[in-house]
Short mmCIF file of C-alpha atoms in Angstrom, two decimals:
data_model
loop_
_atom_site.label_atom_id
_atom_site.label_comp_id
_atom_site.label_asym_id
_atom_site.label_seq_id
_atom_site.Cartn_x
_atom_site.Cartn_y
_atom_site.Cartn_z
CA MET U 18 -17.46 61.65 -44.24
CA GLN U 19 -16.10 58.26 -45.51
CA ASN U 20 -16.78 55.29 -42.68
CA ARG U 21 -13.41 53.60 -42.29
CA ALA U 22 -13.37 49.82 -41.66
CA PRO U 23 -12.32 49.02 -38.23
CA ASN U 24 -8.40 48.53 -38.04
CA ARG U 25 -8.02 44.55 -36.97
CA ASN U 26 -4.30 45.49 -35.53
CA ASN U 27 -5.75 47.88 -33.21
CA LYS U 28 -5.23 46.91 -29.68
CA THR U 29 -8.89 48.18 -28.66
CA PHE U 30 -10.32 46.14 -31.20
CA GLN U 31 -8.66 43.05 -30.38
CA LYS U 32 -9.54 43.38 -26.68
CA LYS U 33 -13.34 43.42 -27.34
CA SER U 34 -13.17 40.49 -29.73
CA HIS U 35 -11.50 38.52 -27.13
CA ASN U 36 -13.92 39.33 -24.25
CA LYS U 37 -16.68 36.88 -25.81
CA LYS U 38 -17.93 34.40 -23.40
CA PRO U 39 -16.59 30.55 -24.41
CA PHE U 40 -19.42 28.49 -25.43
CA ASN U 41 -20.37 26.10 -22.91
CA LYS U 42 -21.65 22.68 -23.72
CA LYS U 43 -24.42 21.24 -21.75
CA ARG U 44 -23.21 18.31 -19.84
CA VAL U 45 -24.67 15.09 -21.19
CA VAL U 46 -26.91 13.51 -18.55
CA LYS U 47 -26.83 9.31 -18.69
CA GLU U 48 -30.37 7.90 -18.92
CA ALA U 49 -31.27 5.32 -16.73
CA LEU U 50 -32.04 2.03 -18.17
CA PRO U 51 -35.26 0.20 -17.99
CA ALA U 52 -35.60 -1.12 -14.71
CA ASP U 53 -35.66 -4.68 -15.82
CA GLN U 54 -32.32 -4.13 -17.41
CA VAL U 55 -30.54 -2.58 -14.43
CA LYS U 56 -27.61 -5.02 -13.18
CA ILE U 57 -26.53 -4.34 -9.24
CA VAL U 58 -23.87 -6.47 -8.19
CA LEU U 59 -22.86 -6.18 -4.38
CA PHE U 60 -19.54 -7.47 -3.78
CA ASN U 61 -17.53 -7.85 -0.33
CA LYS U 62 -14.15 -7.05 -1.15
CA PRO U 63 -11.36 -8.59 0.47
CA PHE U 64 -8.04 -7.11 1.67
CA ASP U 65 -5.43 -6.36 -1.20
CA VAL U 66 -7.78 -6.50 -4.26
CA LEU U 67 -7.66 -3.85 -6.84
CA CYS U 68 -11.21 -2.05 -7.59
CA GLN U 69 -10.41 -2.97 -11.42
CA PHE U 70 -10.61 -6.00 -13.85
CA THR U 71 -7.27 -5.75 -15.03
CA ASP U 72 -3.79 -5.07 -13.88
CA ASP U 73 -0.34 -5.27 -15.66
CA GLN U 74 1.43 -6.05 -12.46
CA ASN U 75 -0.52 -9.70 -11.59
CA ARG U 76 -2.11 -8.07 -8.37
CA ALA U 77 -5.70 -9.43 -7.24
CA THR U 78 -8.53 -7.84 -9.31
CA LEU U 79 -12.17 -7.93 -9.46
CA ALA U 80 -11.84 -10.37 -12.45
CA ASP U 81 -10.41 -13.06 -9.96
CA PHE U 82 -14.08 -12.76 -7.78
CA VAL U 83 -16.79 -11.17 -10.04
CA ARG U 84 -18.14 -13.48 -13.11
CA GLU U 85 -20.58 -10.91 -14.06
CA LYS U 86 -20.34 -9.25 -17.43
CA GLY U 87 -20.75 -5.77 -18.34
CA VAL U 88 -20.70 -4.02 -14.96
CA TYR U 89 -18.45 -1.52 -13.49
CA ALA U 90 -17.35 -0.14 -10.17
CA ALA U 91 -19.77 2.82 -8.91
CA GLY U 92 -16.97 4.57 -6.98
CA ARG U 93 -13.94 2.80 -5.38
CA LEU U 94 -12.59 1.14 -2.65
CA ASP U 95 -8.98 1.36 -1.61
CA ARG U 96 -6.92 -1.62 -2.08
CA ASP U 97 -6.15 -1.82 1.87
CA SER U 98 -9.58 -1.33 2.59
CA GLU U 99 -12.28 -4.26 2.65
CA GLY U 100 -16.08 -4.66 2.24
CA LEU U 101 -19.10 -3.16 0.02
CA LEU U 102 -18.19 -2.39 -3.43
CA LEU U 103 -21.25 -1.67 -5.69
CA LEU U 104 -20.94 -2.68 -9.60
CA THR U 105 -23.32 -1.89 -12.40
CA ASN U 106 -24.36 -1.46 -15.71
CA CYS U 107 -26.37 1.62 -15.20
CA GLY U 108 -24.23 4.79 -15.92
CA LYS U 109 -26.99 6.71 -14.20
CA LEU U 110 -27.05 4.91 -11.03
CA GLN U 111 -23.24 5.00 -11.13
CA HIS U 112 -23.40 8.82 -11.34
CA THR U 113 -26.26 8.91 -8.57
CA LEU U 114 -23.96 7.21 -6.01
CA THR U 115 -20.54 8.86 -6.88
CA ASN U 116 -21.55 12.31 -7.65
CA PRO U 117 -20.72 14.54 -4.44
CA LYS U 118 -23.94 16.65 -4.86
CA LYS U 119 -25.99 13.39 -4.24
CA ASP U 120 -25.16 13.07 -0.64
CA THR U 121 -25.06 9.40 -0.73
CA ASP U 122 -24.33 8.32 2.71
CA LYS U 123 -21.59 5.57 3.11
CA THR U 124 -21.17 3.77 6.67
CA TYR U 125 -17.72 2.22 7.76
CA TRP U 126 -16.52 0.09 10.55
CA VAL U 127 -13.19 1.35 11.50
CA GLN U 128 -10.71 -0.50 13.65
CA VAL U 129 -8.09 2.18 15.37
CA GLU U 130 -5.15 2.38 16.95
CA GLY U 131 -5.92 3.59 21.09
CA VAL U 132 -9.33 4.84 22.44
CA PRO U 133 -10.48 8.13 21.14
CA SER U 134 -11.99 10.60 23.78
CA ASP U 135 -15.34 12.10 23.92
CA GLU U 136 -13.86 15.24 22.58
CA SER U 137 -12.22 13.38 19.52
CA ILE U 138 -15.57 12.03 18.29
CA TYR U 139 -17.59 15.01 18.60
CA ALA U 140 -14.50 16.76 16.58
CA LEU U 141 -15.38 14.01 13.84
CA ASN U 142 -18.83 14.28 14.04
CA LYS U 143 -18.90 18.05 13.54
CA GLY U 144 -15.92 18.16 10.93
CA VAL U 145 -12.16 18.45 10.73
CA GLU U 146 -9.87 20.47 8.89
CA LEU U 147 -7.58 18.56 6.22
CA LYS U 148 -5.40 19.40 3.80
CA ASP U 149 -8.27 19.58 1.18
CA GLY U 150 -10.62 21.43 3.37
CA LEU U 151 -13.04 21.07 6.17
CA THR U 152 -15.02 17.52 6.23
CA LYS U 153 -18.82 17.66 6.25
CA PRO U 154 -20.55 16.52 9.42
CA ALA U 155 -20.27 12.89 10.01
CA LYS U 156 -21.88 10.42 12.30
CA VAL U 157 -19.34 8.91 14.23
CA ARG U 158 -19.76 6.49 17.40
CA ILE U 159 -17.43 3.81 19.34
CA ILE U 160 -19.18 0.28 18.72
CA ASN U 161 -18.47 -3.32 19.76
CA GLU U 162 -16.49 -5.55 17.72
CA PRO U 163 -18.62 -6.25 14.61
CA ASN U 164 -19.09 -10.21 13.85
CA ILE U 165 -16.76 -9.96 10.62
CA TRP U 166 -14.07 -12.29 8.68
CA PRO U 167 -10.58 -12.58 10.06
CA ARG U 168 -8.29 -10.27 7.61
CA ASN U 169 -5.61 -12.02 5.92
CA PRO U 170 -2.92 -10.86 6.79
CA PRO U 171 -3.94 -9.62 10.14
CA ILE U 172 -3.60 -6.24 11.13
CA ARG U 173 -0.41 -5.14 13.09
CA GLU U 174 -1.30 -4.60 16.86
CA ARG U 175 1.29 -2.99 19.14
CA LYS U 176 1.72 -4.49 22.57
CA ASN U 177 -0.04 -2.78 25.43
CA ILE U 178 -1.89 -0.53 23.11
CA PRO U 179 -5.41 -1.24 22.87
CA THR U 180 -7.73 -0.71 19.61
CA THR U 181 -11.36 0.68 19.39
CA TRP U 182 -13.89 -0.07 16.68
CA LEU U 183 -15.67 3.08 15.31
CA GLU U 184 -18.87 3.30 13.09
CA ILE U 185 -18.08 6.21 10.72
CA THR U 186 -20.85 7.38 8.25
CA ILE U 187 -20.00 9.98 5.79
CA SER U 188 -21.74 11.70 2.71
CA GLU U 189 -18.76 12.87 0.83
CA GLY U 190 -15.48 11.10 -0.82
CA LYS U 191 -12.48 12.89 -0.32
CA ASN U 192 -9.35 10.78 -0.94
CA ARG U 193 -8.78 8.68 1.80
CA GLN U 194 -10.86 10.59 4.10
CA VAL U 195 -11.62 8.33 6.81
CA ARG U 196 -8.30 7.25 7.43
CA ARG U 197 -7.08 10.97 7.17
CA MET U 198 -9.79 11.64 9.78
CA THR U 199 -8.97 9.31 12.30
CA ALA U 200 -5.25 10.22 11.61
CA HIS U 201 -6.32 13.84 12.39
CA ILE U 202 -7.33 13.21 15.95
CA GLY U 203 -4.38 10.99 16.69
CA HIS U 204 -5.82 7.52 16.05
CA PRO U 205 -4.35 5.94 13.41
CA THR U 206 -6.72 3.38 11.34
CA LEU U 207 -5.80 -0.17 11.47
CA ARG U 208 -8.69 -1.75 9.64
CA LEU U 209 -11.20 -0.37 7.37
CA ILE U 210 -14.72 -2.01 5.94
CA ARG U 211 -17.30 -0.33 4.08
CA TYR U 212 -20.33 -2.00 5.51
CA ARG U 213 -23.02 0.36 3.50
CA ILE U 214 -23.60 2.52 0.73
CA GLY U 215 -27.04 4.15 0.59
CA LYS U 216 -29.59 1.77 0.80
CA TYR U 217 -27.44 -1.28 0.07
CA THR U 218 -25.39 -3.12 2.71
CA LEU U 219 -23.13 -6.28 3.42
CA ASP U 220 -25.35 -8.27 5.07
CA GLY U 221 -25.58 -11.75 3.82
CA ILE U 222 -22.60 -11.47 1.54
CA HIS U 223 -19.09 -13.44 2.83
CA ASN U 224 -16.04 -11.69 2.21
CA GLY U 225 -15.03 -12.56 -1.47
CA GLU U 226 -18.47 -13.21 -2.74
CA TYR U 227 -20.94 -11.12 -4.19
CA LYS U 228 -24.71 -11.33 -4.75
CA VAL U 229 -26.62 -9.84 -8.05
CA LEU U 230 -29.99 -7.86 -7.25
#
């Protein structure tokens, strides 16, 4: 019996030929720089400053404050937030600090409207359901007002409504997560300052200034 060549117009043949698994390229892992070449800049970002070095709308950027060359922000800090921003020339370090799987702790000092109840604080610690999913358990506690610089412009406070300072530590980075967490419990964020990223803190750095490690 004569062997027939496969009919490439046959639907069965086409289906099988399209079932091949796509070729997956291995993700390139950035190599760490030698320790003596790594540059780390800790910047205390003021309110209303963008976390980038250029802007086509003439808004304040990192270039107005940071003079170090060849460094880039590891993660972001919203324009309306203040505090610690880490910049580095090491891609490996950037990846470590920003990769959600690495669970790098970040601590914020947060001024909220009103006085959260114990139940609300417990809810934040346990995790709250936001539009993009449940937040991981956090560490949240009420603190005294920290010894910090005045904000320019000042926050808008409503008469007869007190404010409360919270210390919030999270290990993930959903978009505007801390603000959404406090809004979820009915206490909008009025001022947000990032104090710590991993082992790095704001200690000894004035607002608008930076230090190089």
